[in-house]
XYZ file of C-alpha atoms in Angstrom:
715
model
C -0.042 -0.056 -0.031
C 1.644 3.584 -1.146
C 1.403 6.370 1.154
C 1.534 10.065 -0.276
C 5.213 10.025 -0.958
C 4.865 6.842 -3.389
C 6.743 4.795 -0.886
C 5.089 1.290 -0.275
C 3.994 0.941 3.605
C 3.981 -2.602 4.857
C 1.052 -3.235 6.660
C 1.204 -5.370 10.091
C -0.999 -8.475 9.819
C -4.382 -7.598 11.291
C -5.103 -8.899 14.924
C -6.768 -12.375 15.380
C -10.029 -12.741 17.236
C -9.425 -14.391 20.589
C -11.283 -17.765 20.863
C -13.485 -18.738 24.030
C -11.946 -20.774 26.400
C -13.518 -24.388 26.611
C -13.024 -26.193 29.335
C -14.286 -29.902 28.503
C -15.075 -32.272 31.803
C -13.194 -35.384 32.010
C -15.399 -38.395 30.442
C -15.706 -40.019 33.895
C -16.930 -36.910 35.432
C -19.545 -36.907 32.742
C -20.636 -40.284 32.987
C -20.711 -40.272 36.668
C -23.240 -37.384 36.752
C -25.510 -39.242 33.580
C -25.631 -42.338 35.678
C -26.310 -40.393 39.031
C -29.194 -38.136 36.766
C -30.478 -41.774 35.615
C -30.872 -43.546 38.863
C -32.187 -40.609 40.896
C -35.911 -41.131 41.609
C -38.368 -38.422 42.538
C -42.202 -37.499 41.805
C -41.288 -34.893 39.360
C -39.056 -37.239 37.450
C -41.417 -40.238 37.694
C -44.020 -37.807 36.094
C -41.649 -36.558 33.393
C -40.858 -40.320 32.501
C -44.332 -41.202 32.475
C -45.568 -38.212 30.269
C -42.560 -38.664 28.028
C -43.243 -42.783 27.591
C -46.935 -42.219 27.216
C -47.538 -38.573 25.640
C -51.672 -39.368 26.238
C -51.230 -38.518 29.721
C -49.883 -35.345 29.067
C -52.532 -34.123 26.212
C -55.629 -35.991 27.181
C -56.457 -33.994 30.111
C -56.367 -30.832 28.132
C -58.677 -32.207 25.413
C -61.026 -29.664 24.802
C -64.395 -31.613 24.091
C -66.586 -29.082 22.217
C -64.018 -28.002 19.767
C -62.297 -31.403 19.027
C -64.748 -33.995 19.263
C -66.712 -33.558 16.050
C -63.503 -33.362 13.878
C -62.337 -36.550 15.633
C -65.167 -38.690 15.305
C -65.548 -37.666 11.618
C -62.088 -38.565 10.483
C -61.969 -41.513 12.684
C -65.195 -42.785 11.209
C -63.940 -42.318 7.712
C -60.306 -43.816 8.160
C -61.750 -46.892 10.098
C -64.416 -47.266 6.818
C -61.306 -47.289 4.582
C -59.293 -49.409 6.724
C -61.514 -52.371 6.916
C -61.385 -53.440 3.048
C -57.512 -52.427 3.067
C -56.868 -54.546 5.904
C -58.497 -57.457 4.453
C -56.639 -56.507 1.013
C -53.204 -56.146 2.411
C -53.340 -59.615 3.674
C -53.012 -60.882 0.225
C -49.642 -59.149 -0.140
C -48.490 -60.414 3.525
C -49.385 -64.086 2.565
C -51.562 -64.359 5.552
C -55.472 -64.723 6.496
C -57.649 -61.499 6.109
C -58.415 -61.654 10.030
C -54.696 -61.159 11.162
C -54.899 -57.622 9.039
C -57.758 -56.458 11.255
C -55.906 -57.363 14.288
C -52.890 -55.386 13.164
C -55.006 -52.440 12.423
C -56.913 -52.459 15.651
C -53.848 -53.020 18.044
C -51.424 -50.603 15.980
C -54.183 -47.719 16.092
C -54.522 -48.605 20.226
C -51.165 -48.340 21.038
C -50.232 -45.323 19.026
C -53.042 -43.468 20.925
C -51.017 -43.954 24.118
C -47.554 -43.441 22.894
C -47.676 -41.299 19.742
C -46.674 -37.693 19.759
C -48.268 -36.717 16.571
C -51.910 -35.962 16.426
C -52.400 -36.697 12.672
C -50.518 -39.844 11.658
C -52.554 -42.954 10.927
C -50.840 -45.952 11.588
C -51.500 -49.527 10.670
C -51.296 -51.476 7.944
C -49.043 -50.151 4.901
C -48.622 -51.732 1.381
C -44.705 -51.623 1.433
C -44.791 -53.289 4.917
C -47.108 -55.886 3.688
C -44.957 -56.767 0.881
C -41.975 -57.270 2.602
C -43.516 -59.015 5.292
C -44.974 -61.296 2.545
C -41.640 -61.914 0.661
C -40.290 -63.369 4.266
C -43.330 -65.518 5.047
C -43.574 -66.875 1.498
C -39.722 -67.562 1.555
C -40.192 -69.534 4.894
C -43.479 -71.251 3.950
C -41.780 -72.795 0.632
C -38.651 -73.652 2.715
C -41.229 -75.546 5.137
C -42.134 -77.444 2.374
C -45.674 -76.333 1.997
C -47.492 -76.518 -1.181
C -47.196 -72.830 -2.652
C -50.683 -72.914 -4.662
C -53.613 -70.625 -3.625
C -55.962 -72.703 -1.606
C -53.427 -75.169 0.104
C -53.497 -75.896 3.651
C -50.989 -78.518 4.818
C -49.895 -80.486 1.730
C -46.332 -80.742 1.688
C -43.802 -80.863 -1.155
C -41.990 -84.033 -1.929
C -38.747 -84.433 -0.301
C -39.369 -82.140 2.554
C -40.653 -84.196 5.204
C -38.844 -85.413 8.424
C -36.775 -82.025 8.091
C -35.995 -80.588 11.685
C -35.962 -76.654 11.857
C -33.865 -74.760 14.339
C -34.921 -74.603 18.092
C -38.623 -75.131 18.659
C -39.877 -75.412 15.168
C -39.811 -78.897 13.670
C -41.107 -80.109 10.223
C -43.496 -83.244 9.858
C -45.311 -84.941 7.155
C -48.720 -83.556 8.441
C -47.403 -80.052 9.229
C -45.138 -77.853 11.114
C -44.615 -78.099 15.300
C -44.182 -74.448 16.283
C -43.748 -73.720 20.247
C -45.005 -77.746 21.023
C -47.947 -77.377 18.461
C -48.813 -78.843 15.191
C -49.322 -76.031 12.852
C -50.596 -75.658 9.394
C -49.659 -73.508 6.580
C -51.723 -70.579 7.652
C -50.579 -70.838 11.074
C -46.942 -71.169 9.990
C -47.611 -68.161 8.051
C -48.740 -66.060 10.754
C -45.956 -67.246 13.000
C -43.249 -66.402 10.737
C -44.803 -63.191 10.119
C -45.271 -62.255 14.012
C -41.262 -63.323 14.816
C -40.360 -60.693 12.037
C -42.442 -58.299 13.393
C -41.229 -58.836 16.888
C -37.777 -58.583 16.184
C -38.415 -55.344 13.985
C -39.849 -53.895 17.025
C -36.717 -55.014 19.092
C -34.778 -53.160 16.473
C -36.660 -50.203 16.587
C -36.841 -49.596 20.651
C -32.977 -50.415 20.541
C -32.317 -47.535 18.370
C -34.610 -45.613 20.239
C -32.714 -46.662 23.552
C -29.565 -45.809 22.017
C -30.833 -42.571 20.264
C -30.118 -44.044 16.648
C -32.825 -42.162 14.979
C -29.905 -40.398 12.938
C -30.118 -43.709 10.956
C -33.064 -42.202 9.052
C -30.905 -39.175 7.500
C -29.451 -41.509 5.156
C -32.500 -42.310 3.411
C -32.634 -39.248 1.038
C -35.875 -38.161 -0.176
C -35.292 -39.338 -3.986
C -33.869 -42.636 -3.013
C -37.157 -43.054 -0.654
C -39.386 -42.173 -3.656
C -37.556 -44.255 -5.859
C -37.660 -47.248 -3.761
C -41.463 -46.938 -2.888
C -42.146 -46.777 -6.813
C -39.892 -49.795 -7.237
C -41.956 -51.568 -4.626
C -45.511 -50.506 -6.358
C -44.057 -52.319 -9.455
C -43.652 -55.136 -7.359
C -46.783 -55.030 -5.518
C -48.512 -54.542 -8.830
C -46.742 -57.612 -10.077
C -47.516 -59.662 -7.294
C -51.209 -58.832 -7.313
C -51.640 -59.048 -11.121
C -52.323 -63.423 -11.099
C -55.517 -62.419 -9.069
C -56.562 -60.012 -11.525
C -56.737 -62.930 -13.919
C -57.466 -65.911 -11.221
C -54.143 -67.463 -12.300
C -52.945 -70.023 -9.550
C -49.673 -69.071 -9.820
C -47.124 -69.290 -6.900
C -45.111 -66.583 -5.639
C -41.624 -66.559 -7.010
C -38.785 -67.185 -4.485
C -35.199 -65.178 -4.981
C -34.521 -62.077 -7.352
C -36.013 -60.723 -10.171
C -39.522 -61.366 -8.992
C -41.216 -58.768 -11.539
C -39.533 -60.394 -14.506
C -40.180 -64.197 -13.431
C -43.854 -63.443 -12.400
C -44.873 -61.804 -15.534
C -43.058 -64.190 -18.031
C -45.244 -67.072 -15.902
C -48.574 -64.854 -16.257
C -47.944 -64.636 -19.951
C -46.999 -68.383 -20.348
C -50.388 -69.133 -18.356
C -52.640 -66.485 -19.751
C -54.959 -68.991 -21.607
C -55.807 -70.113 -17.972
C -57.181 -66.708 -17.196
C -60.600 -66.767 -15.299
C -63.248 -64.282 -17.109
C -65.289 -64.217 -14.124
C -62.238 -62.739 -12.383
C -61.162 -60.741 -15.339
C -64.756 -59.118 -15.654
C -64.862 -58.268 -12.013
C -61.417 -56.940 -11.858
C -62.279 -54.691 -14.711
C -65.561 -53.171 -13.197
C -63.896 -52.735 -9.641
C -60.967 -50.816 -11.362
C -63.228 -48.678 -13.285
C -65.396 -47.642 -10.082
C -62.229 -47.405 -8.190
C -60.300 -44.928 -10.485
C -63.644 -43.402 -11.335
C -64.099 -42.619 -7.510
C -60.720 -41.625 -7.008
C -60.831 -38.790 -9.911
C -64.133 -37.765 -8.633
C -62.422 -37.157 -5.242
C -59.605 -35.200 -6.375
C -61.728 -33.055 -9.081
C -64.000 -32.061 -6.156
C -62.080 -32.095 -3.115
C -63.192 -28.536 -2.210
C -66.620 -29.178 -2.605
C -66.841 -32.624 -0.930
C -66.989 -32.491 3.216
C -65.825 -35.877 3.408
C -64.211 -38.183 1.232
C -66.103 -40.867 -0.606
C -65.753 -44.596 0.769
C -64.908 -45.907 -2.689
C -63.293 -49.062 -1.276
C -66.167 -49.952 0.966
C -68.794 -49.653 -1.853
C -66.878 -51.893 -4.052
C -66.141 -54.409 -1.382
C -69.781 -54.529 -0.365
C -71.152 -54.576 -3.846
C -68.632 -57.302 -5.027
C -69.523 -59.302 -1.880
C -73.190 -59.327 -2.766
C -72.702 -60.194 -6.233
C -70.421 -62.794 -5.323
C -72.688 -64.465 -2.772
C -75.998 -64.248 -4.653
C -74.441 -65.165 -7.787
C -72.501 -67.955 -6.555
C -69.340 -67.123 -8.399
C -67.144 -69.276 -6.525
C -69.339 -72.361 -7.085
C -70.216 -71.639 -10.595
C -67.078 -70.013 -12.074
C -64.363 -70.893 -9.830
C -63.607 -67.917 -8.801
C -61.587 -67.530 -5.701
C -62.770 -65.910 -2.522
C -61.560 -64.557 0.947
C -63.325 -67.855 2.720
C -64.238 -67.767 6.185
C -63.214 -64.888 8.528
C -63.685 -65.663 12.231
C -64.897 -63.427 14.687
C -63.491 -62.529 18.264
C -59.722 -62.727 19.084
C -57.357 -65.546 18.917
C -55.765 -66.050 22.428
C -52.118 -64.031 22.331
C -48.982 -66.503 21.988
C -45.566 -65.751 22.460
C -43.635 -65.238 18.807
C -41.746 -68.222 18.247
C -37.964 -67.852 19.127
C -36.979 -70.762 16.945
C -38.201 -68.925 13.901
C -36.047 -65.416 14.845
C -32.572 -66.800 13.809
C -34.228 -67.405 10.039
C -35.690 -63.988 9.638
C -33.254 -61.704 11.999
C -31.864 -60.309 8.930
C -34.863 -59.705 7.291
C -36.525 -57.563 10.100
C -33.581 -55.091 9.914
C -34.748 -53.253 6.651
C -38.705 -53.650 8.148
C -37.501 -51.787 11.103
C -35.813 -48.989 9.429
C -38.476 -48.231 6.581
C -41.334 -48.341 9.191
C -39.634 -45.923 11.458
C -38.443 -43.735 8.405
C -41.915 -43.362 6.975
C -43.236 -43.190 10.273
C -41.095 -40.302 11.570
C -41.103 -38.258 8.145
C -44.946 -38.233 7.967
C -45.223 -37.089 11.711
C -42.743 -34.284 11.077
C -44.389 -33.737 7.692
C -47.780 -33.102 9.355
C -46.808 -31.514 12.303
C -45.052 -28.827 10.755
C -48.142 -28.248 8.382
C -50.493 -28.044 11.479
C -47.861 -25.784 13.924
C -46.703 -28.459 16.708
C -43.845 -30.168 17.191
C -43.149 -33.929 17.365
C -40.229 -36.355 19.126
C -38.721 -38.217 16.778
C -37.125 -40.493 19.393
C -40.689 -41.279 20.993
C -42.306 -42.033 17.591
C -39.301 -44.417 16.921
C -40.277 -46.079 20.490
C -44.049 -45.809 20.086
C -43.545 -47.572 16.338
C -41.453 -50.034 18.120
C -44.361 -51.013 20.593
C -46.833 -50.869 17.614
C -44.743 -54.204 16.327
C -43.757 -55.622 19.516
C -47.183 -56.032 21.559
C -49.255 -57.070 18.658
C -46.813 -59.557 17.637
C -48.117 -61.689 20.738
C -51.655 -61.018 19.232
C -50.846 -62.570 15.501
C -50.134 -59.138 14.164
C -47.512 -58.249 11.305
C -45.334 -55.099 10.807
C -47.010 -51.685 10.761
C -46.109 -48.290 9.776
C -47.505 -44.961 9.269
C -49.727 -44.630 5.952
C -49.509 -41.638 3.660
C -53.187 -41.981 2.165
C -54.978 -42.439 5.604
C -52.895 -39.608 7.300
C -54.203 -37.292 4.716
C -57.727 -38.357 5.014
C -56.954 -37.733 8.682
C -55.713 -34.417 8.050
C -58.264 -33.322 5.426
C -61.422 -34.354 7.733
C -60.779 -32.073 10.528
C -58.471 -34.463 12.955
C -57.346 -32.893 15.832
C -56.058 -35.594 18.128
C -55.356 -39.435 18.323
C -58.926 -39.938 19.640
C -59.544 -40.203 16.054
C -57.459 -43.490 15.965
C -59.344 -44.688 18.830
C -62.590 -44.075 16.979
C -60.828 -46.178 13.923
C -60.145 -48.774 16.458
C -63.610 -49.081 17.364
C -64.968 -49.435 13.623
C -62.673 -52.362 13.128
C -63.240 -53.669 16.432
C -66.859 -53.958 15.307
C -65.901 -55.847 12.103
C -63.865 -58.217 14.456
C -66.732 -58.808 16.610
C -69.788 -59.061 14.532
C -69.301 -58.200 10.436
C -66.137 -60.420 9.677
C -68.147 -63.744 8.688
C -70.297 -61.583 5.962
C -66.937 -61.048 3.832
C -66.662 -64.929 2.894
C -67.763 -64.318 -0.850
C -65.708 -61.547 -1.439
C -63.373 -62.378 -4.402
C -59.786 -62.072 -4.196
C -59.449 -60.364 -7.284
C -61.561 -57.393 -5.376
C -58.923 -57.067 -2.844
C -56.167 -56.834 -5.688
C -58.173 -54.265 -7.186
C -57.927 -52.442 -4.331
C -54.348 -52.670 -3.782
C -53.405 -51.687 -7.260
C -55.696 -48.688 -7.410
C -54.167 -47.377 -4.132
C -50.544 -47.874 -6.260
C -51.730 -44.863 -8.314
C -50.083 -42.292 -6.390
C -46.419 -43.910 -6.015
C -46.612 -45.085 -9.929
C -47.353 -41.619 -11.260
C -44.028 -40.090 -9.974
C -42.332 -41.863 -12.757
C -44.005 -39.018 -14.773
C -41.833 -36.764 -12.701
C -38.534 -38.118 -13.815
C -37.961 -35.233 -16.399
C -38.592 -32.444 -13.780
C -36.522 -34.160 -11.184
C -33.850 -34.419 -14.096
C -34.129 -30.760 -14.962
C -34.016 -29.837 -11.140
C -30.954 -31.956 -9.963
C -29.278 -34.860 -12.056
C -27.946 -36.488 -9.214
C -31.250 -36.796 -7.396
C -32.779 -38.335 -10.349
C -30.102 -40.860 -11.144
C -30.392 -41.706 -7.388
C -34.405 -42.084 -7.979
C -33.772 -44.376 -11.086
C -31.339 -46.511 -9.524
C -33.359 -47.404 -6.455
C -36.321 -48.063 -8.224
C -34.858 -50.092 -10.876
C -32.803 -51.986 -8.264
C -36.046 -52.610 -6.078
C -38.293 -53.367 -9.202
C -35.984 -55.900 -10.938
C -33.692 -57.218 -8.153
C -35.509 -57.392 -4.866
C -37.084 -54.884 -2.327
C -34.218 -55.736 0.353
C -31.488 -55.294 -1.948
C -33.273 -52.378 -3.805
C -33.070 -50.582 -0.249
C -29.426 -51.535 0.200
C -28.431 -50.693 -3.093
C -30.521 -47.229 -3.083
C -28.978 -46.206 0.495
C -25.059 -47.286 -1.078
C -25.574 -45.446 -4.452
C -27.091 -41.969 -2.777
C -24.043 -42.055 -0.475
C -21.780 -42.622 -3.053
C -23.109 -39.953 -5.116
C -22.450 -37.440 -2.190
C -18.961 -38.885 -2.086
C -18.392 -38.231 -5.734
C -19.640 -34.771 -5.336
C -17.229 -34.101 -2.647
C -14.338 -35.627 -5.185
C -15.078 -33.546 -8.004
C -16.416 -30.311 -6.596
C -16.687 -27.022 -8.344
C -13.795 -24.921 -7.979
C -12.981 -20.871 -8.864
C -10.645 -18.187 -8.688
C -12.015 -15.211 -7.564
C -12.110 -11.263 -8.554
C -12.891 -8.404 -6.811
C -16.256 -6.593 -7.271
C -15.490 -2.968 -8.215
C -14.722 -0.662 -5.102
C -15.987 -3.051 -2.476
C -14.537 -5.742 -0.282
C -16.034 -8.586 -1.850
C -14.769 -11.163 -4.372
C -16.566 -13.873 -6.180
C -15.946 -16.392 -9.172
C -14.737 -14.603 -12.103
C -16.338 -17.363 -14.847
C -19.819 -17.019 -13.176
C -20.051 -13.098 -13.070
C -18.799 -10.288 -14.950
C -16.862 -7.032 -14.437
C -14.999 -8.563 -11.990
C -11.035 -7.608 -11.441
C -8.383 -10.218 -10.296
C -5.865 -8.589 -7.814
C -2.559 -8.115 -9.368
C 0.096 -10.399 -8.128
C -2.753 -12.589 -6.358
C -4.672 -15.247 -7.043
C -7.395 -16.303 -5.360
C -8.684 -19.912 -5.090
C -11.744 -21.252 -3.864
C -12.544 -25.192 -3.063
C -16.110 -25.854 -2.224
C -16.104 -29.116 -0.552
C -14.465 -30.428 2.670
C -10.544 -31.536 2.213
C -10.003 -35.158 3.311
C -8.132 -38.016 2.032
C -10.066 -38.739 -0.658
C -10.612 -35.583 -2.756
C -6.939 -34.047 -1.916
C -5.683 -35.201 -5.200
C -8.453 -33.663 -6.764
C -7.688 -30.284 -4.714
C -4.157 -30.204 -6.162
C -4.865 -31.105 -9.401
C -7.397 -28.326 -9.356
C -5.227 -25.736 -7.758
C -2.434 -26.200 -10.067
C -4.548 -26.095 -13.058
C -6.412 -22.571 -12.013
C -3.294 -20.872 -11.033
C -1.228 -22.082 -13.918
C 1.700 -23.151 -11.882
C 2.813 -26.678 -10.313
C 5.501 -25.737 -7.654
C 7.462 -29.458 -8.542
C 7.388 -28.992 -12.048
C 8.612 -25.207 -11.988
C 11.201 -26.391 -9.302
C 12.571 -29.132 -11.597
C 12.334 -26.752 -14.750
C 14.531 -24.025 -12.533
C 17.188 -26.397 -11.598
C 17.590 -27.732 -15.183
C 17.798 -24.101 -16.292
C 20.187 -23.345 -13.450
C 22.596 -26.025 -14.514
C 22.272 -25.570 -17.972
C 23.334 -21.688 -17.359
C 26.447 -22.558 -15.476
C 27.424 -25.021 -18.062
C 26.990 -21.886 -20.446
C 28.893 -19.533 -18.031
C 31.941 -22.018 -17.729
C 32.320 -22.252 -21.276
C 32.286 -18.400 -21.740
C 35.688 -16.540 -22.004
C 37.078 -15.195 -18.566
C 37.671 -11.849 -18.768
C 37.385 -8.634 -15.886
C 35.667 -9.173 -12.694
C 32.700 -6.653 -13.897
C 32.051 -8.623 -16.985
C 31.856 -11.871 -14.813
C 29.792 -10.204 -12.307
C 27.135 -9.115 -15.302
C 27.548 -12.508 -16.850
C 26.581 -13.960 -13.452
C 23.672 -11.639 -13.458
C 22.473 -12.465 -16.725
C 22.692 -16.256 -15.921
C 21.013 -15.767 -12.790
C 17.822 -13.868 -14.242
C 17.639 -16.581 -16.920
C 17.421 -19.067 -14.613
C 15.185 -17.267 -11.550
C 12.559 -15.785 -14.286
C 9.724 -14.243 -12.969
C 6.164 -15.494 -11.876
C 2.889 -13.642 -12.835
C 1.842 -13.793 -9.216
C 3.604 -13.558 -5.810
C 0.584 -14.874 -3.557
C -1.934 -17.692 -3.363
C -4.779 -16.939 -1.129
C -7.007 -19.969 -0.289
C -10.482 -19.238 0.332
C -11.685 -21.737 2.794
C -15.194 -20.416 3.624
C -16.947 -23.114 1.641
C -14.642 -25.881 3.330
C -16.765 -27.225 6.248
C -13.860 -29.359 7.857
C -10.705 -31.035 6.907
C -9.036 -34.141 8.084
C -5.139 -34.797 8.801
C -4.522 -35.602 5.310
C -5.861 -32.443 4.169
C -3.716 -30.653 6.840
C -0.813 -32.358 5.601
C -1.694 -31.327 2.101
C -2.041 -27.639 3.179
C 1.839 -28.068 4.658
C 2.958 -29.397 1.619
C 1.690 -26.754 -0.501
C 3.463 -23.832 1.680
C 6.461 -25.677 1.444
C 6.462 -26.227 -2.474
C 5.108 -22.765 -3.644
C 7.878 -21.573 -1.036
C 10.792 -22.873 -3.188
C 9.224 -20.901 -6.210
C 8.977 -17.719 -4.397
C 4.896 -17.437 -3.879
C 3.318 -17.152 -0.592
C 0.371 -18.956 0.675
C -2.281 -17.550 2.737
C -5.816 -18.673 4.291
C -8.894 -16.989 4.504
C -12.250 -17.232 5.900
C -11.780 -20.635 7.837
C -14.138 -21.847 10.249
C -13.262 -22.838 13.719
C -13.202 -26.699 12.758
C -10.798 -25.949 10.091
C -8.474 -23.891 12.172
C -8.304 -26.184 15.074
C -7.478 -29.108 12.726
C -4.516 -26.815 11.429
C -3.233 -25.787 14.791
C -3.311 -29.323 16.329
C -1.240 -30.045 13.022
C 1.401 -27.411 13.926
C 0.597 -25.760 10.624
C 1.208 -22.374 12.096
C 4.293 -23.769 13.608
C 5.216 -23.895 17.413
C 2.750 -21.889 19.520
C 1.069 -20.783 16.503
C 3.883 -18.199 15.994
C 3.190 -17.813 11.855
C -0.961 -17.753 12.611
C -1.260 -13.999 12.309
C 0.640 -13.814 8.931
C -0.960 -16.668 7.455
C -4.626 -16.968 8.702
C -6.921 -13.815 7.745
C -10.694 -13.505 8.362
C -11.502 -11.913 5.081
C -10.140 -12.359 1.704
C -9.487 -8.813 1.204
C -7.391 -8.391 4.449
C -5.488 -10.937 2.826
C -4.966 -9.658 -0.338
C -3.848 -6.132 1.339
C -1.143 -8.087 3.684
C -0.070 -9.831 0.500
C 0.665 -6.661 -1.323
C 2.102 -4.829 1.489
C 4.698 -7.457 1.682
C 5.888 -7.272 -1.913
C 8.820 -4.818 -2.087
C 8.355 -1.871 -4.683
C 10.494 -2.263 -7.914
C 13.775 -0.460 -7.952
C 13.949 2.824 -9.577
C 16.544 3.441 -12.476
C 19.600 5.069 -11.550
C 19.362 7.846 -13.968
C 15.766 8.549 -12.359
C 17.187 9.804 -9.411
C 17.259 13.687 -8.251
């Protein structure tokens, strides 16, 4: 910086801010305090624990009867009416009898009423959970040797007799012995489903106890959307055989979608015309009802119970038309009333399904928490994710003793609750009462209900998820990375399997993030005229690069995986690779010496002038004297990144270029200090670290000696 006399004034480095002193308590002291707090028992603590574990104790005494009751009654009644046909239908996906779907819906609503923190979420049967449970059930039923064709009971496949399973499960010619009791195909199926559900609930409770709710952050929205769409294709494929009345066993293993469609097309000549006509009529009525609902949703005060209308109409038509007897149409069969006595889930089956319960636990929790937070934000209240995980875990553990399978929050029914005036979870209690009435009195009336009608209800409910494939172009325009994640998750789920699709989706989405950090955006910065602001020269016009200074920005963390990318980008941007420049100068110096030695020796002045000429030829002149690294977009660095900075300072100093840092956050500064980047005692910190780019530029220019004036210009 020049003063009035034209002499460059060397600026001192700007003062550094003084960091707050943080005195961390010893780990043992922290542990003792937490243990003491955890073991302390007092009336306020017991009350806080009770209200935390059972939120209903907190909000139910404050229930505003006149203000809330009508909305809760209406939403609970409507959701209950929708829930009954869906509970029966989704049992086709889960591979169990319809009565167990009603049990699951009843107990899940009751338990979430006591333990949930969301006022609007509807917990119960969900198509994706039913599909994943059904795949486990069908695999274990197949391995147990049962005939997988529809309508079979205890027939064993050839070669599977007298096999013995682990623990308390034994295979016999007549059936399977579970927990010391003889068990047929349907009994064994619900035993597998209950054991899987119990383990999924245990995993969720353990995640809540150890506060592992952060696991859900690795399930990105594009990945979950793609996973749900791919699972919807699988559900559609699995249910297609019921639309045509084909008796085809569900495929076991990978490629369910492809293999099932090949089997359907090869057996298309066995189509049951009665089921086909019934399916066409039901789908037309269901789709028409949904379209009317969407078109006139502003005028309709309550949703049209299309599913219930279709179920009642189809049941009456099947009963009085004797469609099962005359045309061989497959029907639901006898649905008993009342409750089956509770039993402990089979511990002998749990080792077989322990891994299968993991994705069930994670997906169930992720959907429940995301829906809870979505509707809480919409309606202006908060939820506790950890309590939600605990609640959904108990919604799986306790019902597993009552012959139920895995549950989760369901988007469609939650939206219905929200749109029909739901205020609290009292609406879930009302829905449970509706299901209870069906369980106690009306279940046997669904005997003649055709399975193709249930399949139609399931398939039409997938419209929303399947329509998302039309959003791929808009996703691609918004973010190509998100669109690719969506496509990979959807393709893997549909073409390989649901479980592997989830793994592939999570791994691929994380790899996309890693790749983005390995190839981040970099920029050389220029100054906005007459300001202290600096921005990307390629992105903005009318920016001026500071003379003799290169300002480089790296928009990613600097760690072991991308340090090579960082160095390549820096060398390319500034146009000077220090190692190559040092090598070039050494070679030039050697050549200059050889040239000087060959020149004839003359007077001392001539020798001195020759030496000066050779030196100037060797050293040359850099286009810049300082590189400033803008670290404002660098959230953290590891020891490898710190070592990279150290190497840059050393390498560039050898070619006469200084390296300064600007806009570092405290995480980066602490890493550099621990690695002695600023020397012992941080002695060089005030001359290498600056809080703004402009301060670094001013300091860099002030450290450069002014060019020497010619001798004849002296006065």
